[in-house]
PDB file of C-alpha atoms in Angstrom:
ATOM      1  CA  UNK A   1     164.603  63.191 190.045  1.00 82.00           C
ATOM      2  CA  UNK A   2     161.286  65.180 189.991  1.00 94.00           C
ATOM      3  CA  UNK A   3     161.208  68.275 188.246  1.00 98.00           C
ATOM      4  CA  UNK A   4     159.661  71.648 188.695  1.00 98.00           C
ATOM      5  CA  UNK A   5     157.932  72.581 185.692  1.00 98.00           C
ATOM      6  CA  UNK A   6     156.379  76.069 184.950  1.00 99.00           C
ATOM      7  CA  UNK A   7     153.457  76.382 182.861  1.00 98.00           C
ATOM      8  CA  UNK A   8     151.870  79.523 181.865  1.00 98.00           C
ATOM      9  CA  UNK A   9     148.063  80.067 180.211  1.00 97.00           C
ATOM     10  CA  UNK A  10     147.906  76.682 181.917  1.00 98.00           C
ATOM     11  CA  UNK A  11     144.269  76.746 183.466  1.00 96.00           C
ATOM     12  CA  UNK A  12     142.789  75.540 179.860  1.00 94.00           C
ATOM     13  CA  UNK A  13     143.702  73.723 176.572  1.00 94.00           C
ATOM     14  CA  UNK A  14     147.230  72.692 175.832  1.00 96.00           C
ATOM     15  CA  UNK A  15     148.843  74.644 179.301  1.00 97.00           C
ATOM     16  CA  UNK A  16     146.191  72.651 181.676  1.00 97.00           C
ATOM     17  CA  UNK A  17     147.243  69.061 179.544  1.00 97.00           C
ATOM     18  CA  UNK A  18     151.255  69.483 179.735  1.00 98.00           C
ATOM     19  CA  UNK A  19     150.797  70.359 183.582  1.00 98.00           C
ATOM     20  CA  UNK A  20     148.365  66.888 183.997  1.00 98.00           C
ATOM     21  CA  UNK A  21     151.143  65.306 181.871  1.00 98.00           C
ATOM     22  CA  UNK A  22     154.399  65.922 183.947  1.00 98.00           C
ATOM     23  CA  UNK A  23     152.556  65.982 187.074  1.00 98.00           C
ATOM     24  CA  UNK A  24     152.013  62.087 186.254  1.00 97.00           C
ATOM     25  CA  UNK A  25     154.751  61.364 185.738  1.00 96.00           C
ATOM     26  CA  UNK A  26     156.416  62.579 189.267  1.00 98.00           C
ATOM     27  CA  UNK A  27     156.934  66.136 188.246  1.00 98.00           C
ATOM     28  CA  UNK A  28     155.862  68.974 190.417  1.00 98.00           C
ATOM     29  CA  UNK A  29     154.056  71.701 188.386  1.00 98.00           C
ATOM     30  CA  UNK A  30     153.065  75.120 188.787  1.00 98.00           C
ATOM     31  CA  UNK A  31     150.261  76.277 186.860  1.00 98.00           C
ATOM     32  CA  UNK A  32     149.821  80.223 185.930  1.00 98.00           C
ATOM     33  CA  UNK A  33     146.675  81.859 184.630  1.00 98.00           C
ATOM     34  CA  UNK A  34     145.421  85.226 184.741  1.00 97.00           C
ATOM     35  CA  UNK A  35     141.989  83.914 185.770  1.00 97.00           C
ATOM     36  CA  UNK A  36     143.012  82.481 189.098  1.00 97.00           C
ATOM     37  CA  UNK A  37     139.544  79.978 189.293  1.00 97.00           C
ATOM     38  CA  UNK A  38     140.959  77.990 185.938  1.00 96.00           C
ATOM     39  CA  UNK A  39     144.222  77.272 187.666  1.00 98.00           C
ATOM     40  CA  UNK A  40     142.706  76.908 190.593  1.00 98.00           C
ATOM     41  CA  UNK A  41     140.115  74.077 189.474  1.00 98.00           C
ATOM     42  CA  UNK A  42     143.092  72.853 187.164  1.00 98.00           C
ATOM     43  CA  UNK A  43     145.483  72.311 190.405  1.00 98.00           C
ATOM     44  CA  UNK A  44     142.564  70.849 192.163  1.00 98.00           C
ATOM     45  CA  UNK A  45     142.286  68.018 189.393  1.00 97.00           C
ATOM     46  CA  UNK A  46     145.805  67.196 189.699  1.00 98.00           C
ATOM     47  CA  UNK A  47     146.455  67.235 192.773  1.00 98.00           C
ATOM     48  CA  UNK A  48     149.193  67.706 195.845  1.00 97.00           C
ATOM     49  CA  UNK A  49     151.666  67.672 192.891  1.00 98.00           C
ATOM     50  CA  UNK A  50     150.083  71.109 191.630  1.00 98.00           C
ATOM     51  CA  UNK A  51     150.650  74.718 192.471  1.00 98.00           C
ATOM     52  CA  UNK A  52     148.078  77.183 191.193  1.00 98.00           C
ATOM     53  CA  UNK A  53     149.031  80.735 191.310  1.00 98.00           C
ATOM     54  CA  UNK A  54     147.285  83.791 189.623  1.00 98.00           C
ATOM     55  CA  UNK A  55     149.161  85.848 187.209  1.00 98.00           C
ATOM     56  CA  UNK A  56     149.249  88.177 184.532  1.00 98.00           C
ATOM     57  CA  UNK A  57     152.014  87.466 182.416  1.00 98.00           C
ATOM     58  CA  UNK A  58     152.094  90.619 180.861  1.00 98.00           C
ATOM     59  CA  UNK A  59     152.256  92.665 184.656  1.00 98.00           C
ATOM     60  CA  UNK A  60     156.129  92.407 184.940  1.00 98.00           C
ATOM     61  CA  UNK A  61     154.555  93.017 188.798  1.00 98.00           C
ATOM     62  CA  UNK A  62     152.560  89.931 188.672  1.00 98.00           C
ATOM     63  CA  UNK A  63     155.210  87.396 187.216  1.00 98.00           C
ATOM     64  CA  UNK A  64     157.946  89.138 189.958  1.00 98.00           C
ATOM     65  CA  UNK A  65     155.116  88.383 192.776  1.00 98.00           C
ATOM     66  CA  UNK A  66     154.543  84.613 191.016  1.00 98.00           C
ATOM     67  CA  UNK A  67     158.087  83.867 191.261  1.00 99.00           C
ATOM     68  CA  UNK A  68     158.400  84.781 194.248  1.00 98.00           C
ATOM     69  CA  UNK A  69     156.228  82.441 195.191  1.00 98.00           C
ATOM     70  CA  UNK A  70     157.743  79.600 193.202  1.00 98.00           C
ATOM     71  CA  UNK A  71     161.314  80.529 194.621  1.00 98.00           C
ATOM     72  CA  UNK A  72     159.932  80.177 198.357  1.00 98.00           C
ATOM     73  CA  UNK A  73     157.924  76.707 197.824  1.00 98.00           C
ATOM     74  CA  UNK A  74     160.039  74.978 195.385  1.00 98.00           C
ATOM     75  CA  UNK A  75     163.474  76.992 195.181  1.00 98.00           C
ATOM     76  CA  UNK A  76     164.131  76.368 191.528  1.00 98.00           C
ATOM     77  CA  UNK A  77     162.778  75.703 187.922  1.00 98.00           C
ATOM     78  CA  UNK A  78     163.653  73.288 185.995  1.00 98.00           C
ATOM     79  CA  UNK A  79     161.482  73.981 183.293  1.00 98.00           C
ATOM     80  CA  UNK A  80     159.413  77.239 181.896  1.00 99.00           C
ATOM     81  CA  UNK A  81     156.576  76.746 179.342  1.00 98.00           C
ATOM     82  CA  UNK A  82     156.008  80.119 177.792  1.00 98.00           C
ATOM     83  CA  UNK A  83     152.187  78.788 176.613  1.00 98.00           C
ATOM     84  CA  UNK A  84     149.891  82.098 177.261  1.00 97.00           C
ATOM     85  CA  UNK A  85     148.588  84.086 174.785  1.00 96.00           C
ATOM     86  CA  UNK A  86     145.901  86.377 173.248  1.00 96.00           C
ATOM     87  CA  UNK A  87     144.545  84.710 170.019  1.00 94.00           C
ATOM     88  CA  UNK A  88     142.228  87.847 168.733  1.00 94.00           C
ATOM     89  CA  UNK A  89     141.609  87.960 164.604  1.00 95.00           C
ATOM     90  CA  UNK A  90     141.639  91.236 163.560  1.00 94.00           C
ATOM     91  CA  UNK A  91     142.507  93.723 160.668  1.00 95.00           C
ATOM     92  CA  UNK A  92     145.334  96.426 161.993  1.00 96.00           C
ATOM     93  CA  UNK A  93     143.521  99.000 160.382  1.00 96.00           C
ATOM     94  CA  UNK A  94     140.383  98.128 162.568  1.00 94.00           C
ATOM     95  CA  UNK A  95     142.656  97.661 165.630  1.00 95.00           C
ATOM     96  CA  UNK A  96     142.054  99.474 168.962  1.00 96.00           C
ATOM     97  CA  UNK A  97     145.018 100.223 171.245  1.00 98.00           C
ATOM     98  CA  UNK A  98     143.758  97.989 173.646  1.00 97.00           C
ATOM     99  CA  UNK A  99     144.271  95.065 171.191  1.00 96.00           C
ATOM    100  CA  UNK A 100     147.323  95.556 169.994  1.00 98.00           C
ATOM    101  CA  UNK A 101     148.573  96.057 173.262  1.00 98.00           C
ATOM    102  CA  UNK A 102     146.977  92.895 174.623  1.00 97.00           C
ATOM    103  CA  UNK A 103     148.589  90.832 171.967  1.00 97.00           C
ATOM    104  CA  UNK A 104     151.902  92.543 172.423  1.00 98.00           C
ATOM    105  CA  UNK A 105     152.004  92.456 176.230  1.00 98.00           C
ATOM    106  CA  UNK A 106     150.783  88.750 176.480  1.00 98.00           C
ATOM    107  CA  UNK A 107     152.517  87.239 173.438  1.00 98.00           C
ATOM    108  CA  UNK A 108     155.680  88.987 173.088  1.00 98.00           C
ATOM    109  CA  UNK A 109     156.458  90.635 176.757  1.00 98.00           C
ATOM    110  CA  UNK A 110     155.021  88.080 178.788  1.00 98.00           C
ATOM    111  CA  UNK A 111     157.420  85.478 177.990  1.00 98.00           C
ATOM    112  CA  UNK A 112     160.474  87.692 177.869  1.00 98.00           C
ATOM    113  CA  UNK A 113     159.055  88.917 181.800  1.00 98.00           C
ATOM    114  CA  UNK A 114     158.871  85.091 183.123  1.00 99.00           C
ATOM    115  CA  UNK A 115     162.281  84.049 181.297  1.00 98.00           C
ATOM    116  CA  UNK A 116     163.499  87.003 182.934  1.00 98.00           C
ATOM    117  CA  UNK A 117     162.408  85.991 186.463  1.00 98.00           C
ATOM    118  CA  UNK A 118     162.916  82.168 186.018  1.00 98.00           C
ATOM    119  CA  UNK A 119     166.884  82.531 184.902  1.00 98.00           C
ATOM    120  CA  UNK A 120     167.828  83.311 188.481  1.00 98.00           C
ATOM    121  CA  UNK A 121     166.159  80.124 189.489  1.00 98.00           C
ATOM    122  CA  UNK A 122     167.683  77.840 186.826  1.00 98.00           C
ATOM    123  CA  UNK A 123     170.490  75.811 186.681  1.00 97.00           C
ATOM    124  CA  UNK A 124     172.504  74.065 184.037  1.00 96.00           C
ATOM    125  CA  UNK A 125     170.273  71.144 182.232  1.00 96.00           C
ATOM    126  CA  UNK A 126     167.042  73.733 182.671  1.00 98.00           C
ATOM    127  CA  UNK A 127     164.954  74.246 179.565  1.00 98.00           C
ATOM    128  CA  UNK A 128     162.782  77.323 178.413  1.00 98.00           C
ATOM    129  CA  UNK A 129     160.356  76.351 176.133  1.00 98.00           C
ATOM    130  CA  UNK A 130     158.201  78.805 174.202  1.00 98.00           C
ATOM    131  CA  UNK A 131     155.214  77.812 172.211  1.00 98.00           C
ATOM    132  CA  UNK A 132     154.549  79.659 168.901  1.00 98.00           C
ATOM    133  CA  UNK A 133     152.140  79.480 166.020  1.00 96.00           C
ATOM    134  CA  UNK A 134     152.119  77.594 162.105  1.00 95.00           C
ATOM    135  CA  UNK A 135     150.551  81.301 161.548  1.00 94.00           C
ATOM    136  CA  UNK A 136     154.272  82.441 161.253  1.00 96.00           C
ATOM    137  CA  UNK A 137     154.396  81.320 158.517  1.00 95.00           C
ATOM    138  CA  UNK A 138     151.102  79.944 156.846  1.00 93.00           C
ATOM    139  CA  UNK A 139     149.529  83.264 155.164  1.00 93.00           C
ATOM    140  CA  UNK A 140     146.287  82.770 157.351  1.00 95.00           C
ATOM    141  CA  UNK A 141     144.519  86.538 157.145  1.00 96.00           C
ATOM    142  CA  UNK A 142     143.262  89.166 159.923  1.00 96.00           C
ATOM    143  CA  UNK A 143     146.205  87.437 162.188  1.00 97.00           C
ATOM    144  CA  UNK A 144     149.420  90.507 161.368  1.00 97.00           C
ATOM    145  CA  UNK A 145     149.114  91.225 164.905  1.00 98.00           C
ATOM    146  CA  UNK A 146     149.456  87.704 166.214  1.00 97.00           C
ATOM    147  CA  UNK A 147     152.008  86.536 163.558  1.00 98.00           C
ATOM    148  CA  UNK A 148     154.319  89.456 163.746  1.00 98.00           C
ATOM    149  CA  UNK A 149     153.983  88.513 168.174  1.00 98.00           C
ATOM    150  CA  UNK A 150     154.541  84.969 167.689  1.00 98.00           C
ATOM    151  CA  UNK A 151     157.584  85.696 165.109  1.00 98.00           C
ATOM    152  CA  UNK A 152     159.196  88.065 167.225  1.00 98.00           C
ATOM    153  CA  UNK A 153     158.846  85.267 170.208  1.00 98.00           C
ATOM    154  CA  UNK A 154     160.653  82.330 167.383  1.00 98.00           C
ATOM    155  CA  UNK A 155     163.275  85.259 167.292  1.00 98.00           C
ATOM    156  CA  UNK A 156     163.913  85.933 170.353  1.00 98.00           C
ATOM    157  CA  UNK A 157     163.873  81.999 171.762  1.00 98.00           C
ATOM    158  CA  UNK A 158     167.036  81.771 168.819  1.00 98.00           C
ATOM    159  CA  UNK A 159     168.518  84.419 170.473  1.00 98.00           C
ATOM    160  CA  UNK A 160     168.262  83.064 174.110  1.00 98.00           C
ATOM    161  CA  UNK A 161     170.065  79.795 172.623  1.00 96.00           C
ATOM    162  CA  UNK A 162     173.234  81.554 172.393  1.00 97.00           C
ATOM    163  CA  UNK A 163     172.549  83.746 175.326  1.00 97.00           C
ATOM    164  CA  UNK A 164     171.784  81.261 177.613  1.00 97.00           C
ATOM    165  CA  UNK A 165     174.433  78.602 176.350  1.00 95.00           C
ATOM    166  CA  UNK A 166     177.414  78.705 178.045  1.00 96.00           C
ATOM    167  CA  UNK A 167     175.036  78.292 181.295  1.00 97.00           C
ATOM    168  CA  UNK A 168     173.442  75.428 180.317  1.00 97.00           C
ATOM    169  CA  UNK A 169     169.876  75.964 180.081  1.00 98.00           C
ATOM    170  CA  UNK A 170     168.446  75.153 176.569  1.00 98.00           C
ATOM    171  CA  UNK A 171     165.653  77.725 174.788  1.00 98.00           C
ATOM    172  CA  UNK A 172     163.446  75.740 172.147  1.00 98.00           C
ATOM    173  CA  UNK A 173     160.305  77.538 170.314  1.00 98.00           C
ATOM    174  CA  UNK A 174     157.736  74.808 169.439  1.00 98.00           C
ATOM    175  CA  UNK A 175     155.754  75.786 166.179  1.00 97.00           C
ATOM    176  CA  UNK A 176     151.841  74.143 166.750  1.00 93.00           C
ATOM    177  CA  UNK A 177     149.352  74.085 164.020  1.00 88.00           C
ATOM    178  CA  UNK A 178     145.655  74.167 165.178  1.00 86.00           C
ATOM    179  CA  UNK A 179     144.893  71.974 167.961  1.00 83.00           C
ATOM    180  CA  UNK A 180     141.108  71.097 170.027  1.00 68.00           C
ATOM    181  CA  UNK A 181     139.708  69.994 173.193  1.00 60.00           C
ATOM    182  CA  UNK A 182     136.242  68.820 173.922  1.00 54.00           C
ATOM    183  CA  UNK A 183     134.913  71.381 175.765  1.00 50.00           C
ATOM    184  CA  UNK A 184     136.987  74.449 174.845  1.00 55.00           C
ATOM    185  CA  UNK A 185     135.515  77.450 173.158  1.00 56.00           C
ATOM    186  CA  UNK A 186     137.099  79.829 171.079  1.00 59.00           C
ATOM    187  CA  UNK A 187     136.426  83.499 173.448  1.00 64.00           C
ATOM    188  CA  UNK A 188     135.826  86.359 170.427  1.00 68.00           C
ATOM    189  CA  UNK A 189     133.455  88.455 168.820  1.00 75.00           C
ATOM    190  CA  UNK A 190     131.561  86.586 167.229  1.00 81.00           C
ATOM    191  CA  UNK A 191     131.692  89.170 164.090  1.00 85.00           C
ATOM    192  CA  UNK A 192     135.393  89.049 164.034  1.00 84.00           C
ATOM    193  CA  UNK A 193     135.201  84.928 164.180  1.00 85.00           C
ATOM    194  CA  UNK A 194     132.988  85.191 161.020  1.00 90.00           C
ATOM    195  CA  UNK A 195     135.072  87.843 159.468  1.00 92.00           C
ATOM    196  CA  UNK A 196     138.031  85.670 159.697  1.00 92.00           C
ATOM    197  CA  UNK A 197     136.440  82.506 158.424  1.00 90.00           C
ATOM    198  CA  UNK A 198     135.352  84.613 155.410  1.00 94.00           C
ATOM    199  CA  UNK A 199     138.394  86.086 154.576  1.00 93.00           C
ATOM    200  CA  UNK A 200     140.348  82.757 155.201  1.00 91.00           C
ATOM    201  CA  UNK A 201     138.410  80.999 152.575  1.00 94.00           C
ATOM    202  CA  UNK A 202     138.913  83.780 149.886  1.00 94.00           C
ATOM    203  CA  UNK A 203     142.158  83.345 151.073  1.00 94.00           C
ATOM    204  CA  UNK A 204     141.987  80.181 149.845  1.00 93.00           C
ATOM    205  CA  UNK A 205     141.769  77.983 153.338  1.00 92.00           C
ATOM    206  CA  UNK A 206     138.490  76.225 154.663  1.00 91.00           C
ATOM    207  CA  UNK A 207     139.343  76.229 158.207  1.00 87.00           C
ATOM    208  CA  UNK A 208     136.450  73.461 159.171  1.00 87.00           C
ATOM    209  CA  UNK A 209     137.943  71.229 156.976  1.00 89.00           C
ATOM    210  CA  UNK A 210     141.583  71.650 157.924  1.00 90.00           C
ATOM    211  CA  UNK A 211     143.312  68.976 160.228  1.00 90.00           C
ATOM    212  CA  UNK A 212     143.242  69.672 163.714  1.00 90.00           C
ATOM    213  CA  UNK A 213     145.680  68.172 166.728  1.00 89.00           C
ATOM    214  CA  UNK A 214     145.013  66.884 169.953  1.00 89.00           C
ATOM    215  CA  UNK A 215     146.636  68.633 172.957  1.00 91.00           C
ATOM    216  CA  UNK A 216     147.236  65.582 174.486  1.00 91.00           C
ATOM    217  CA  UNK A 217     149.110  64.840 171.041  1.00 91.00           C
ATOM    218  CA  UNK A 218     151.384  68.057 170.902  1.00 95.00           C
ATOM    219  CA  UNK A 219     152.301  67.113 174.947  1.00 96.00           C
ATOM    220  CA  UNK A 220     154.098  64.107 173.942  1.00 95.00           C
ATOM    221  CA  UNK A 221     156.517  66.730 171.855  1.00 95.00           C
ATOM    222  CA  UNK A 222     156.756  68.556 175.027  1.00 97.00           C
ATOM    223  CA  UNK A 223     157.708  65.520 176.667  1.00 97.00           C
ATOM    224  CA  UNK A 224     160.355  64.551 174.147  1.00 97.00           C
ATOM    225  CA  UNK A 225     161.711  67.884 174.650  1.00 97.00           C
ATOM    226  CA  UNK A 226     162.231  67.990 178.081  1.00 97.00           C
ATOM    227  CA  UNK A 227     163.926  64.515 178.554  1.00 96.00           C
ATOM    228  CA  UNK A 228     166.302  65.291 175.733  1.00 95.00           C
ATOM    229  CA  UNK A 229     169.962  63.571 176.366  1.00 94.00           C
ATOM    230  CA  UNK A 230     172.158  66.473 177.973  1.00 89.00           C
ATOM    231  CA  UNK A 231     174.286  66.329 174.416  1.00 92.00           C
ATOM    232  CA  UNK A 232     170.773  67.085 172.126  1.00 93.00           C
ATOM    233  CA  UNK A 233     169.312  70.070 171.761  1.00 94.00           C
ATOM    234  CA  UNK A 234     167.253  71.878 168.997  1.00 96.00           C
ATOM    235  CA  UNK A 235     166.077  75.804 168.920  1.00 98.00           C
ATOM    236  CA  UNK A 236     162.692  75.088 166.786  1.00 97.00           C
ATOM    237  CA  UNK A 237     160.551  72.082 166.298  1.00 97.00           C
ATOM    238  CA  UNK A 238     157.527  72.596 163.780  1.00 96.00           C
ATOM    239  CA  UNK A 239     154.277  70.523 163.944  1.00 92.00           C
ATOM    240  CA  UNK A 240     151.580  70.474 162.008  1.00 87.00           C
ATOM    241  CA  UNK A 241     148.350  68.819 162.300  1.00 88.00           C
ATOM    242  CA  UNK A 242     147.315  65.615 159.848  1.00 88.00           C
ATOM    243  CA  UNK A 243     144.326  63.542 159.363  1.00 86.00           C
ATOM    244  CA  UNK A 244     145.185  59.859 161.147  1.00 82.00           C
ATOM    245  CA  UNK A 245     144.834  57.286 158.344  1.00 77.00           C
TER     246      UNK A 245
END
């Protein structure tokens, strides 16, 4: 039976290849972005079996008025991909408000503001999936911002487990290392881009020689995920990128 699957920060990189993904295989899929054009020309390249709708997942306004939506055309979700986020290297000291908030409201809130407004539309068997960083744990510098958002996120999806159980739906974080797409650019100041490199290789890490993943290689995960047997589940799943031999 198809499935409606939810993606957020899905108008570019991993978001727009999981929505491709299920909607190929018979899924219907809604795409979310905060820049409504991406999702727009993402929809438009998957076709009848894509809904693009604009929204700021950090607006508890916006996702309420997105759900909305999905509630009237679809009437369910049977799956949420928590993807969006606000990748920004910085040093807290050097931080402006507007920063840390952005990384707070995107990373942390947003998800916890579209699980909020999916649950109402779930049923037993539906998954929440939230996609976190290897930063959580790999000491990768001008990132305590990030990390600390993408930690709290692992956190909270362990939390939602045993919240959510005795209704059925499943909550699994998925851990990704650094992952590419021809065509994507990285959108920061350039000064902060070389700051980080710099301080990453005194840190010991020479990030144009570390592995890097596919998207299309961290969907098949996704996949896996979502088709799990209704006696399976599992709260975290870690990848990490490796040079094919």
């Amino acid at each position: 039976m198809s499935k409606v699957i939810v993606i957020t920060g899905a108008g570019v990189g991993l978001g727009r290849a999981i929505a491709k993904l299920f909607a190929g295989g018979g899924d219907q899929v809604v795409l979310l972005g905060r820049t409504f054009s991406k999702v727009e020309n993402a929809a438009a390249e998957i076709g009848d079996a894509a809904m693009a709708l604009q929204c700021d997942v950090g607006d508890p306004e916006s996702v309420n008025q997105a759900f909305a939506a999905i509630a009237e055309r679809h009437g369910k979700v049977d799956v949420l991909i928590n993807n969006a986020a606000v990748f920004e290297p910085f040093l807290l000291q050097n931080a402006t408000d507007q920063q840390i908030f952005s990384a707070l409201n995107t990373n942390v809130a947003g998800p916890m503001f579209c699980i909020r407004a999916a649950i109402p539309l779930m049923s037993g068997g539906a998954h929440i999936i939230n996609i976190t960083s290897e930063s959580v744990e790999v000491e990768l510098p001008h990132l305590s911002v990030y990390q600390a958002t993408k930690a709290g996120v692992e956190r909270l999806t362990k939390s939602l487990h045993l919240e959510l159980e005795s209704s059925g739906i499943r909550a699994t974080y998925v851990r990704a290392g650094a992952m590419y797409e021809e065509g994507k650019t990285w959108e920061a100041n350039p000064e902060d881009q070389m700051a980080f490199g710099k301080a990453a290789m005194e840190r010991g890490f020479n990030l144009r020689e570390r592995p890097i993943t596919q998207f299309d290689s961290v969907t098949q995960l996704i996949q896996t995920l979502v088709n799990l047997p209704a006696d399976l589940h599992t709260v975290g799943v870690h990848l990490h990128a490796r040079r094919p031999v």
